[in-house]
Coordinates of N, CA, C and O in Angstrom, one line a residue:
N1 N 23.8 4.7 -2.6 CA 23.9 3.3 -2.4 C 23.1 2.8 -1.1 O 23.2 1.7 -0.9
E2 N 22.5 3.7 -0.4 CA 21.9 3.4 0.9 C 20.5 2.8 0.6 O 20.0 2.2 1.5
G3 N 19.9 2.8 -0.6 CA 18.6 2.4 -0.8 C 18.5 0.9 -1.0 O 19.4 0.1 -0.6
V4 N 17.4 0.4 -1.5 CA 17.1 -0.9 -1.7 C 17.2 -1.3 -3.3 O 16.8 -0.6 -4.2
P5 N 18.3 -2.2 -3.6 CA 18.4 -2.5 -5.0 C 17.3 -3.2 -5.7 O 16.7 -4.1 -5.1
I6 N 16.9 -2.7 -6.8 CA 15.8 -3.3 -7.6 C 16.3 -3.7 -9.0 O 17.1 -2.9 -9.7
V7 N 16.1 -4.9 -9.4 CA 16.5 -5.5 -10.8 C 15.1 -5.6 -11.5 O 14.2 -6.2 -11.0
Y8 N 15.0 -5.0 -12.6 CA 13.9 -5.1 -13.5 C 14.2 -5.2 -14.9 O 15.3 -4.9 -15.4
R9 N 13.1 -5.6 -15.8 CA 13.4 -5.7 -17.1 C 12.0 -5.1 -17.8 O 11.0 -5.5 -17.3
V10 N 12.1 -4.3 -18.7 CA 11.0 -3.7 -19.4 C 10.7 -4.8 -20.7 O 11.5 -5.0 -21.4
G11 N 9.4 -5.2 -20.7 CA 9.1 -6.1 -21.8 C 9.2 -7.5 -21.3 O 9.6 -7.8 -20.1
G12 N 8.6 -8.5 -22.1 CA 8.7 -9.9 -21.7 C 7.5 -10.1 -20.7 O 6.6 -9.3 -20.5
E13 N 7.5 -11.3 -20.1 CA 6.5 -11.8 -19.2 C 6.7 -11.3 -17.9 O 7.9 -11.2 -17.3
V14 N 5.7 -10.8 -17.2 CA 5.8 -10.2 -15.8 C 6.4 -11.1 -14.8 O 7.2 -10.7 -14.0
L15 N 5.9 -12.3 -14.8 CA 6.3 -13.2 -13.7 C 7.4 -14.2 -14.1 O 7.7 -15.1 -13.4
N16 N 8.1 -13.9 -15.2 CA 9.2 -14.8 -15.6 C 10.5 -14.4 -14.9 O 11.1 -13.5 -15.5
L17 N 10.9 -15.0 -13.8 CA 12.1 -14.5 -13.1 C 13.3 -14.9 -13.8 O 14.3 -14.3 -13.5
Q18 N 13.2 -15.9 -14.6 CA 14.4 -16.3 -15.4 C 15.0 -15.2 -16.4 O 16.1 -15.0 -16.6
Q19 N 14.0 -14.3 -16.8 CA 14.5 -13.2 -17.6 C 15.4 -12.2 -16.9 O 16.1 -11.5 -17.4
L20 N 15.3 -12.1 -15.6 CA 16.0 -11.2 -14.8 C 17.5 -11.6 -14.7 O 18.3 -10.8 -14.3
K21 N 17.6 -12.9 -15.0 CA 19.1 -13.4 -15.0 C 19.9 -13.1 -16.2 O 21.1 -13.3 -16.2
A22 N 19.2 -12.6 -17.2 CA 19.8 -12.4 -18.5 C 20.8 -11.2 -18.4 O 20.6 -10.3 -17.4
K23 N 21.8 -11.1 -19.2 CA 22.8 -10.0 -19.1 C 22.2 -8.7 -19.8 O 22.7 -7.6 -19.6
S24 N 21.3 -8.9 -20.9 CA 20.9 -7.8 -21.6 C 19.5 -7.5 -21.2 O 18.7 -8.2 -20.7
K25 N 19.0 -6.2 -21.5 CA 17.7 -5.7 -21.3 C 17.3 -5.7 -19.7 O 16.2 -5.6 -19.4
V26 N 18.3 -5.9 -19.0 CA 17.9 -5.9 -17.4 C 18.6 -4.6 -16.8 O 19.7 -4.3 -17.2
S27 N 17.9 -3.9 -16.0 CA 18.3 -2.7 -15.5 C 18.4 -2.9 -13.9 O 17.6 -3.7 -13.3
N28 N 19.4 -2.1 -13.3 CA 19.4 -2.1 -11.9 C 19.3 -0.6 -11.4 O 19.9 0.3 -12.1
K29 N 18.4 -0.5 -10.4 CA 18.2 0.8 -9.9 C 18.3 0.7 -8.3 O 18.0 -0.4 -7.8
T30 N 18.4 1.8 -7.7 CA 18.4 1.8 -6.2 C 17.3 2.7 -5.8 O 17.2 3.9 -6.1
L31 N 16.3 2.1 -5.1 CA 15.1 2.8 -4.7 C 15.4 3.3 -3.4 O 15.7 2.5 -2.4
T32 N 15.3 4.7 -3.1 CA 15.5 5.2 -1.7 C 14.2 5.8 -1.0 O 14.2 5.7 0.1
E33 N 13.3 6.2 -1.7 CA 12.2 6.8 -1.1 C 11.0 6.8 -2.0 O 11.1 6.9 -3.2
F34 N 9.8 6.8 -1.4 CA 8.5 7.2 -2.1 C 8.1 8.5 -1.5 O 8.0 8.7 -0.4
L35 N 7.8 9.4 -2.4 CA 7.4 10.7 -2.0 C 5.9 11.0 -2.4 O 5.6 10.6 -3.4
Y36 N 5.1 11.5 -1.4 CA 3.7 11.8 -1.8 C 3.3 13.0 -0.9 O 3.2 12.9 0.3
A37 N 3.1 14.0 -1.7 CA 2.7 15.2 -0.9 C 3.7 15.7 0.1 O 4.9 15.8 -0.2
D38 N 3.4 15.7 1.3 CA 4.4 16.0 2.4 C 4.7 14.8 3.2 O 5.5 14.9 4.2
D39 N 4.6 13.5 2.6 CA 5.0 12.3 3.3 C 6.2 11.8 2.5 O 6.2 11.9 1.3
C40 N 6.9 11.0 3.2 CA 8.1 10.4 2.6 C 8.4 9.1 3.3 O 8.4 8.9 4.5
Q41 N 8.5 8.0 2.4 CA 8.8 6.7 3.0 C 10.1 6.4 2.4 O 10.3 6.2 1.3
A42 N 11.1 6.2 3.3 CA 12.6 5.9 2.9 C 12.8 4.5 3.2 O 12.3 3.9 4.1
M43 N 13.6 3.8 2.3 CA 13.9 2.6 2.4 C 15.4 2.3 2.2 O 16.1 3.0 1.5
A44 N 15.9 1.4 3.0 CA 17.3 1.0 2.9 C 17.6 -0.4 3.4 O 16.7 -0.9 4.0
V45 N 18.8 -1.0 3.0 CA 19.2 -2.2 3.6 C 20.1 -2.1 4.7 O 21.2 -1.6 4.6
G46 N 19.6 -2.3 5.9 CA 20.4 -2.2 7.2 C 20.1 -0.9 7.9 O 19.8 0.1 7.3
H47 N 20.2 -1.0 9.2 CA 19.9 0.2 10.1 C 20.9 1.3 9.9 O 20.4 2.4 10.0
Q48 N 22.2 1.1 9.7 CA 23.1 2.0 9.5 C 22.8 3.0 8.2 O 22.9 4.2 8.2
N49 N 22.3 2.3 7.2 CA 22.0 3.0 5.9 C 20.8 3.9 6.1 O 20.7 5.0 5.6
I50 N 19.7 3.3 6.9 CA 18.6 4.2 7.1 C 18.9 5.3 7.9 O 18.4 6.5 7.9
Q51 N 19.8 5.1 9.0 CA 20.1 6.2 9.8 C 20.8 7.3 9.0 O 20.6 8.5 9.2
K52 N 21.7 6.9 8.1 CA 22.5 7.9 7.3 C 21.5 8.6 6.4 O 21.5 9.8 6.3
M53 N 20.5 8.0 5.8 CA 19.5 8.6 5.0 C 18.8 9.5 5.8 O 18.4 10.6 5.4
T54 N 18.3 9.2 7.0 CA 17.5 10.1 8.0 C 18.3 11.3 8.3 O 17.8 12.3 8.1
D55 N 19.6 11.1 8.6 CA 20.4 12.4 8.9 C 20.5 13.2 7.7 O 20.4 14.5 7.9
I56 N 20.7 12.8 6.5 CA 20.7 13.5 5.3 C 19.4 14.4 5.1 O 19.3 15.5 4.9
Y57 N 18.2 13.5 5.3 CA 17.0 14.2 5.1 C 16.7 15.3 6.1 O 16.2 16.3 5.7
V58 N 17.1 15.0 7.4 CA 16.8 16.0 8.4 C 17.6 17.3 8.1 O 17.2 18.4 8.2
N59 N 18.9 17.1 7.7 CA 19.8 18.3 7.5 C 19.4 19.0 6.2 O 19.4 20.3 6.3
V60 N 18.9 18.4 5.3 CA 18.4 19.1 4.1 C 17.1 19.8 4.3 O 16.8 20.9 3.9
S61 N 16.2 19.2 5.1 CA 15.0 19.8 5.6 C 15.3 21.1 6.3 O 14.6 22.2 6.2
A62 N 16.4 21.1 7.3 CA 16.7 22.2 8.0 C 17.3 23.3 7.1 O 17.0 24.5 7.4
V63 N 18.0 22.9 6.1 CA 18.5 24.0 5.1 C 17.3 24.7 4.5 O 17.4 26.0 4.4
F64 N 16.2 24.1 4.2 CA 15.0 24.7 3.6 C 14.0 25.2 4.8 O 12.9 25.6 4.4
G65 N 14.5 25.3 6.1 CA 13.7 25.9 7.1 C 12.6 25.0 7.5 O 11.5 25.4 8.1
Q66 N 12.6 23.6 7.2 CA 11.6 22.7 7.6 C 12.0 21.8 8.7 O 13.3 21.5 8.9
D67 N 11.2 21.3 9.6 CA 11.5 20.5 10.7 C 10.7 19.1 10.4 O 9.7 19.1 9.9
V68 N 11.5 18.0 10.8 CA 10.8 16.8 10.7 C 10.1 16.5 12.0 O 10.6 16.6 13.1
A69 N 8.8 16.2 11.8 CA 7.9 15.9 13.0 C 8.4 14.5 13.6 O 8.0 13.4 13.2
I70 N 9.0 14.7 14.7 CA 9.6 13.4 15.4 C 8.5 12.5 15.8 O 8.4 11.3 15.8
K71 N 7.3 13.2 16.4 CA 6.2 12.4 16.9 C 5.5 11.7 15.8 O 4.8 10.6 16.1
K72 N 5.4 12.1 14.6 CA 4.8 11.5 13.5 C 5.7 10.6 12.8 O 5.2 9.8 11.9
T73 N 7.0 10.6 12.9 CA 7.9 9.7 12.2 C 8.1 8.4 12.8 O 8.3 8.3 14.1
E74 N 8.0 7.4 12.0 CA 8.1 6.0 12.5 C 9.2 5.2 11.7 O 9.5 5.5 10.5
A75 N 9.7 4.1 12.3 CA 10.6 3.3 11.6 C 10.2 1.8 11.8 O 9.6 1.4 12.7
M76 N 10.3 1.1 10.7 CA 9.9 -0.4 10.6 C 11.0 -1.2 9.9 O 11.6 -0.7 8.9
A77 N 11.4 -2.4 10.5 CA 12.3 -3.3 9.8 C 11.5 -4.4 9.2 O 10.6 -4.9 9.9
V78 N 11.7 -4.6 8.0 CA 10.9 -5.7 7.3 C 11.7 -7.0 7.6 O 12.9 -7.1 7.4
Q79 N 10.9 -8.1 8.2 CA 11.4 -9.3 8.6 C 11.6 -10.2 7.3 O 10.7 -10.3 6.5
P80 N 12.8 -10.8 7.4 CA 13.1 -11.7 6.2 C 12.2 -13.0 6.3 O 12.0 -13.4 7.4
R81 N 11.9 -13.5 5.3 CA 11.1 -14.7 5.3 C 12.0 -16.0 5.7 O 13.0 -16.2 5.1
G82 N 11.5 -16.6 6.7 CA 12.1 -17.9 7.2 C 13.5 -17.6 7.7 O 14.3 -18.6 7.8
G83 N 14.0 -16.4 8.0 CA 15.2 -16.2 8.5 C 15.2 -15.7 10.0 O 14.3 -15.9 10.6
V84 N 16.3 -15.2 10.4 CA 16.6 -14.7 11.7 C 15.8 -13.3 11.8 O 15.8 -12.5 11.0
Q85 N 15.1 -13.1 12.9 CA 14.3 -11.9 13.2 C 15.3 -10.7 13.3 O 16.3 -10.9 14.0
V86 N 14.8 -9.7 12.6 CA 15.6 -8.5 12.6 C 15.1 -7.6 13.8 O 13.8 -7.4 13.9
P87 N 16.0 -7.1 14.7 CA 15.5 -6.4 15.8 C 14.9 -5.0 15.3 O 15.3 -4.5 14.3
P88 N 14.0 -4.4 16.1 CA 13.4 -3.1 15.7 C 14.6 -2.1 15.5 O 15.4 -2.0 16.3
P89 N 14.3 -1.3 14.5 CA 15.4 -0.2 14.3 C 15.4 0.8 15.4 O 14.4 1.2 15.8
V90 N 16.6 1.3 15.7 CA 16.8 2.5 16.6 C 17.3 3.6 15.7 O 18.5 3.7 15.6
I91 N 16.4 4.5 15.3 CA 16.8 5.6 14.4 C 16.6 6.8 15.2 O 15.6 7.1 15.8
L92 N 17.7 7.8 15.2 CA 17.7 8.9 16.0 C 17.5 10.2 15.1 O 18.1 10.2 14.0
I93 N 16.7 11.1 15.6 CA 16.7 12.4 15.0 C 16.9 13.5 16.1 O 16.2 13.5 17.2
H94 N 18.1 14.2 15.9 CA 18.5 15.1 17.0 C 18.6 14.4 18.3 O 18.3 15.0 19.4
G95 N 19.2 13.1 18.3 CA 19.4 12.5 19.6 C 18.2 11.7 20.2 O 18.2 11.2 21.2
T96 N 16.9 11.9 19.5 CA 15.8 11.3 20.0 C 15.4 10.2 19.1 O 15.4 10.4 17.9
A97 N 15.2 9.0 19.8 CA 14.8 7.9 19.0 C 13.3 8.0 18.5 O 12.4 8.4 19.2
I98 N 13.1 7.7 17.2 CA 11.8 7.7 16.7 C 11.1 6.3 17.0 O 11.7 5.3 17.3
K99 N 9.8 6.4 16.9 CA 9.1 5.2 17.4 C 9.2 4.0 16.3 O 9.1 4.2 15.2
A100 N 9.6 2.8 16.9 CA 9.7 1.5 16.0 C 8.3 0.9 16.0 O 7.7 0.7 17.1
V101 N 7.8 0.6 14.8 CA 6.5 0.0 14.7 C 6.6 -1.4 13.9 O 7.5 -1.6 13.1
K102 N 5.5 -2.1 14.0 CA 5.4 -3.3 13.3 C 4.5 -3.1 11.9 O 4.4 -3.9 11.1
E103 N 3.7 -2.0 12.0 CA 2.8 -1.7 10.9 C 2.5 -0.2 10.9 O 2.5 0.4 11.9
F104 N 2.5 0.5 9.7 CA 2.0 1.8 9.6 C 1.4 2.0 8.3 O 1.3 1.2 7.4
K105 N 0.6 3.2 8.3 CA -0.2 3.6 7.1 C 0.7 4.5 6.3 O 1.2 5.5 6.9
Y106 N 0.7 4.3 5.1 CA 1.4 5.2 4.0 C 0.4 5.4 2.9 O 0.1 4.5 2.2
V107 N 0.0 6.7 2.7 CA -0.9 7.0 1.6 C -2.2 6.1 1.6 O -2.5 5.5 0.6
G108 N -2.7 5.9 2.7 CA -3.9 5.1 2.8 C -3.7 3.7 2.9 O -4.8 2.9 2.8
R109 N -2.6 3.1 2.7 CA -2.3 1.7 2.6 C -1.5 1.3 3.8 O -0.6 1.9 4.3
K110 N -1.9 0.1 4.3 CA -1.1 -0.4 5.4 C 0.1 -1.2 5.0 O -0.1 -2.1 4.3
E111 N 1.2 -0.9 5.7 CA 2.4 -1.7 5.4 C 2.7 -2.3 6.7 O 2.5 -1.8 7.8
N112 N 3.2 -3.6 6.6 CA 3.6 -4.3 7.8 C 5.0 -4.9 7.7 O 5.6 -5.0 6.7
D113 N 5.6 -5.3 8.8 CA 7.0 -5.8 8.9 C 7.2 -7.2 8.3 O 8.2 -7.5 8.2
E114 N 6.1 -7.8 7.9 CA 6.2 -9.1 7.2 C 6.2 -8.9 5.7 O 6.3 -9.9 5.0
A115 N 6.0 -7.7 5.3 CA 5.9 -7.4 3.8 C 4.9 -8.2 3.0 O 5.1 -8.7 2.0
N116 N 3.7 -8.3 3.7 CA 2.7 -9.0 3.1 C 1.4 -8.2 3.2 O 1.4 -7.1 3.9
M117 N 0.4 -8.6 2.5 CA -0.8 -7.7 2.3 C -2.0 -8.2 3.3 O -3.2 -7.9 3.0
T118 N -1.7 -9.0 4.3 CA -2.8 -9.6 5.2 C -3.7 -8.5 5.7 O -4.9 -8.5 5.6
S119 N -3.0 -7.5 6.5 CA -3.9 -6.6 7.2 C -4.4 -5.6 6.1 O -5.5 -5.2 6.3
E120 N -3.8 -5.4 5.0 CA -4.4 -4.5 3.9 C -5.6 -5.2 3.3 O -6.6 -4.5 3.0
T121 N -5.6 -6.5 3.0 CA -6.7 -7.1 2.4 C -7.8 -7.1 3.3 O -8.9 -6.8 2.8
S122 N -7.6 -7.4 4.6 CA -8.7 -7.3 5.6 C -9.4 -5.9 5.6 O -10.6 -5.7 5.6
A123 N -8.5 -5.0 5.8 CA -8.9 -3.6 5.8 C -9.7 -3.1 4.5 O -10.8 -2.5 4.6
R124 N -9.3 -3.5 3.3 CA -10.1 -3.3 2.1 C -11.3 -4.0 2.1 O -12.4 -3.4 1.6
C125 N -11.5 -5.2 2.6 CA -12.8 -5.9 2.6 C -13.8 -5.1 3.6 O -14.9 -5.0 3.3
V126 N -13.3 -4.7 4.6 CA -14.1 -3.9 5.7 C -14.5 -2.6 4.9 O -15.8 -2.3 5.1
N127 N -13.6 -2.0 4.4 CA -13.9 -0.6 3.7 C -15.0 -0.9 2.6 O -15.9 -0.1 2.4
M128 N -14.8 -2.0 1.8 CA -15.7 -2.3 0.8 C -17.1 -2.5 1.4 O -18.1 -2.0 0.8
C129 N -17.2 -3.3 2.4 CA -18.6 -3.5 3.1 C -19.2 -2.3 3.7 O -20.3 -2.0 3.5
S130 N -18.4 -1.4 4.2 CA -18.9 -0.1 4.8 C -19.3 0.7 3.7 O -20.4 1.4 3.7
A131 N -18.5 0.8 2.6 CA -19.1 1.7 1.4 C -20.4 1.2 0.8 O -21.2 1.9 0.5
Y132 N -20.4 -0.2 0.7 CA -21.6 -0.7 0.2 C -22.9 -0.4 1.1 O -24.0 0.0 0.7
N133 N -22.7 -0.7 2.4 CA -23.8 -0.5 3.3 C -24.2 1.0 3.3 O -25.3 1.3 3.5
W134 N -23.2 1.9 3.2 CA -23.5 3.3 3.2 C -24.5 3.6 2.0 O -25.4 4.4 2.1
G135 N -24.2 3.0 0.9 CA -25.0 3.3 -0.4 C -26.3 2.5 -0.5 O -27.1 2.7 -1.3
K136 N -26.3 1.5 0.4 CA -27.5 0.5 0.2 C -28.8 1.3 0.4 O -29.6 1.2 -0.6
D137 N -29.0 1.9 1.5 CA -30.3 2.5 1.8 C -30.5 3.9 1.0 O -31.5 4.3 0.5
R138 N -29.3 4.5 0.8 CA -29.4 5.9 0.2 C -29.5 5.8 -1.3 O -30.1 6.7 -1.8
L139 N -29.0 4.7 -1.9 CA -28.9 4.8 -3.4 C -29.4 3.3 -4.0 O -30.3 3.4 -4.8
F140 N -28.8 2.3 -3.7 CA -28.9 1.1 -4.4 C -30.4 0.5 -4.3 O -30.8 -0.2 -5.2
Q141 N -31.1 0.7 -3.2 CA -32.4 0.1 -3.0 C -33.5 1.1 -3.4 O -34.6 0.6 -3.4
R142 N -33.3 2.2 -3.8 CA -34.3 3.1 -4.3 C -34.6 2.9 -5.7 O -33.9 2.9 -6.5
R143 N -35.9 2.7 -5.9 CA -36.4 2.4 -7.1 C -36.4 3.6 -8.2 O -36.4 3.3 -9.3
E144 N -36.6 4.9 -7.5 CA -36.8 5.9 -8.5 C -35.4 6.4 -9.2 O -35.4 7.2 -10.0
I145 N -34.3 5.7 -8.8 CA -33.0 6.1 -9.3 C -32.7 5.0 -10.4 O -32.8 3.8 -10.2
C146 N -32.3 5.6 -11.6 CA -32.1 4.6 -12.7 C -30.9 3.7 -12.4 O -30.0 4.0 -11.7
L147 N -30.9 2.6 -13.1 CA -30.0 1.6 -13.0 C -28.5 2.0 -13.4 O -27.6 1.6 -12.7
R148 N -28.5 2.8 -14.4 CA -27.2 3.4 -14.9 C -26.5 4.2 -13.8 O -25.3 4.1 -13.6
T149 N -27.3 5.0 -13.1 CA -26.7 5.8 -12.0 C -26.3 5.0 -10.9 O -25.2 5.2 -10.3
K150 N -27.1 3.9 -10.5 CA -26.8 3.0 -9.4 C -25.4 2.3 -9.7 O -24.6 2.2 -8.9
W151 N -25.3 1.8 -11.1 CA -24.0 1.1 -11.3 C -22.8 2.0 -11.4 O -21.8 1.6 -10.9
A152 N -23.0 3.2 -11.8 CA -21.8 4.2 -11.8 C -21.5 4.4 -10.3 O -20.3 4.5 -10.0
A153 N -22.5 4.6 -9.4 CA -22.2 4.8 -8.0 C -21.5 3.7 -7.3 O -20.6 3.8 -6.5
F154 N -22.0 2.4 -7.8 CA -21.4 1.2 -7.2 C -20.0 1.1 -7.6 O -19.1 0.8 -6.8
R155 N -19.6 1.3 -8.8 CA -18.3 1.3 -9.3 C -17.5 2.3 -8.6 O -16.3 2.0 -8.1
A156 N -18.0 3.5 -8.4 CA -17.2 4.6 -7.8 C -17.0 4.5 -6.3 O -16.0 4.7 -5.7
I157 N -18.1 4.0 -5.6 CA -18.0 3.8 -4.1 C -17.6 2.5 -3.7 O -16.6 2.5 -2.8
V158 N -18.0 1.4 -4.3 CA -17.6 0.1 -3.7 C -16.3 -0.4 -4.4 O -15.4 -0.8 -3.6
I159 N -16.3 -0.5 -5.8 CA -15.1 -1.0 -6.4 C -13.9 -0.3 -6.1 O -12.8 -0.9 -5.9
T160 N -13.9 1.0 -6.2 CA -12.7 1.8 -5.8 C -12.1 1.5 -4.4 O -10.9 1.5 -4.2
N161 N -13.0 1.2 -3.5 CA -12.5 0.8 -2.1 C -11.7 -0.4 -2.1 O -10.9 -0.5 -1.2
I162 N -11.9 -1.3 -2.9 CA -11.1 -2.5 -3.0 C -10.0 -2.6 -3.9 O -9.1 -3.3 -3.7
T163 N -10.1 -1.6 -4.9 CA -8.9 -1.7 -5.8 C -7.9 -0.6 -5.9 O -6.9 -0.6 -6.6
S164 N -8.3 0.5 -5.1 CA -7.4 1.6 -5.1 C -6.0 1.3 -4.6 O -5.8 0.7 -3.5
G165 N -5.0 1.6 -5.5 CA -3.5 1.3 -5.2 C -3.2 -0.2 -5.5 O -2.0 -0.6 -5.1
A166 N -4.1 -1.0 -5.9 CA -3.8 -2.4 -6.1 C -2.8 -2.7 -7.0 O -2.1 -3.8 -7.0
S167 N -2.3 -1.8 -7.9 CA -1.3 -2.2 -8.9 C 0.1 -2.4 -8.2 O 1.0 -2.9 -8.7
S168 N 0.2 -1.8 -7.1 CA 1.6 -1.9 -6.4 C 1.5 -3.0 -5.2 O 2.4 -3.3 -4.5
W169 N 0.4 -3.7 -5.1 CA 0.3 -4.8 -4.1 C 1.1 -6.0 -4.4 O 1.3 -6.4 -5.5
N170 N 1.5 -6.7 -3.4 CA 2.2 -8.0 -3.5 C 1.3 -9.0 -2.8 O 1.4 -9.3 -1.6
V171 N 0.3 -9.5 -3.4 CA -0.8 -10.4 -2.9 C -0.6 -11.8 -3.2 O -0.1 -12.2 -4.1
T172 N -1.1 -12.6 -2.3 CA -1.1 -14.1 -2.6 C -2.4 -14.5 -3.3 O -3.4 -13.7 -3.3
V173 N -2.4 -15.7 -3.6 CA -3.6 -16.2 -4.3 C -4.7 -16.3 -3.3 O -6.0 -15.9 -3.7
A174 N -4.5 -16.6 -2.0 CA -5.6 -16.7 -1.1 C -6.2 -15.2 -0.8 O -7.3 -15.0 -0.6
Q175 N -5.3 -14.2 -0.8 CA -5.7 -12.8 -0.6 C -6.5 -12.4 -1.8 O -7.5 -11.7 -1.6
I176 N -6.1 -12.7 -3.0 CA -6.8 -12.3 -4.2 C -8.3 -13.0 -4.1 O -9.3 -12.4 -4.3
A177 N -8.4 -14.3 -3.6 CA -9.6 -15.0 -3.6 C -10.5 -14.3 -2.6 O -11.7 -14.1 -2.8
K178 N -9.9 -13.8 -1.4 CA -10.7 -13.2 -0.5 C -11.3 -11.9 -0.9 O -12.4 -11.6 -0.7
L179 N -10.5 -11.1 -1.6 CA -10.9 -9.8 -2.2 C -12.0 -10.0 -3.3 O -13.0 -9.4 -3.3
E180 N -11.8 -11.1 -4.1 CA -12.7 -11.4 -5.2 C -14.0 -11.9 -4.7 O -15.1 -11.5 -5.1
S181 N -14.0 -12.7 -3.6 CA -15.4 -13.2 -2.9 C -16.0 -12.1 -2.3 O -17.3 -12.0 -2.4
G182 N -15.4 -11.1 -1.7 CA -16.1 -10.0 -1.1 C -16.7 -9.1 -2.1 O -17.8 -8.7 -2.1
H183 N -16.0 -8.9 -3.3 CA -16.5 -8.2 -4.4 C -17.7 -8.9 -5.0 O -18.7 -8.2 -5.2
L184 N -17.6 -10.2 -5.2 CA -18.7 -10.9 -5.8 C -20.0 -10.9 -4.9 O -21.1 -10.8 -5.4
L185 N -19.8 -11.1 -3.6 CA -20.9 -10.9 -2.7 C -21.7 -9.7 -2.8 O -22.9 -9.6 -2.9
K186 N -20.9 -8.5 -2.8 CA -21.5 -7.3 -2.9 C -22.1 -7.0 -4.2 O -23.2 -6.4 -4.5
L187 N -21.5 -7.6 -5.3 CA -22.1 -7.4 -6.6 C -23.4 -8.2 -6.7 O -24.4 -7.8 -7.4
E188 N -23.4 -9.4 -6.2 CA -24.6 -10.2 -6.1 C -25.8 -9.5 -5.4 O -26.9 -9.4 -5.9
A189 N -25.4 -8.9 -4.3 CA -26.5 -8.2 -3.4 C -26.9 -7.0 -4.3 O -28.0 -6.7 -4.2
Y190 N -26.0 -6.3 -4.9 CA -26.3 -5.1 -5.7 C -27.4 -5.6 -6.9 O -28.4 -4.9 -7.1
I191 N -27.0 -6.7 -7.6 CA -27.8 -7.2 -8.7 C -29.2 -7.6 -8.2 O -30.2 -7.3 -8.9
S192 N -29.3 -8.3 -7.1 CA -30.6 -8.6 -6.5 C -31.5 -7.4 -6.1 O -32.7 -7.7 -6.2
M193 N -30.9 -6.3 -5.9 CA -31.8 -5.2 -5.5 C -32.2 -4.4 -6.8 O -33.2 -3.7 -6.7
S194 N -31.4 -4.7 -7.9 CA -31.8 -3.8 -9.1 C -33.0 -4.4 -9.8 O -33.4 -5.5 -9.8

């Protein structure tokens, strides 16, 4: 019960929120953590709940002979939209407070306390430009390399930098426009070189 309650429905229209109010075909689950390799992102509603989950995680880790790296562990409170600001969480591990942050990286993606994709969108555009510039002189401008190879490399190097993990994003129309304009600029530059 310490996690974040999620209401979902399989089937129907993705953005039709009225369907979530129906009594049938709607499921309720509690999301407590995302696990990826040796990283764990725990989620809860309220500081007491996340402290309880942290205590359980630390105790279970100890049973298996593992230690939680306090220096690498961070806590973040997501701020409600238009509401009262939530104070930074004070989460203790063995009596030591872990660092409270406004933003952190998880599996290569930036999460922030406003639960928006502003910093992630900007980072993806920078990554896409860097990837394009890396391949520009080495690959895209070289006449002896066939167009099919260049296109495959462009998709693998540039496009994946902007879309990796995008299925889980919560983006605004303006952020989508920013990502698409950056993509189109690099695509136009690529086409002009070919």
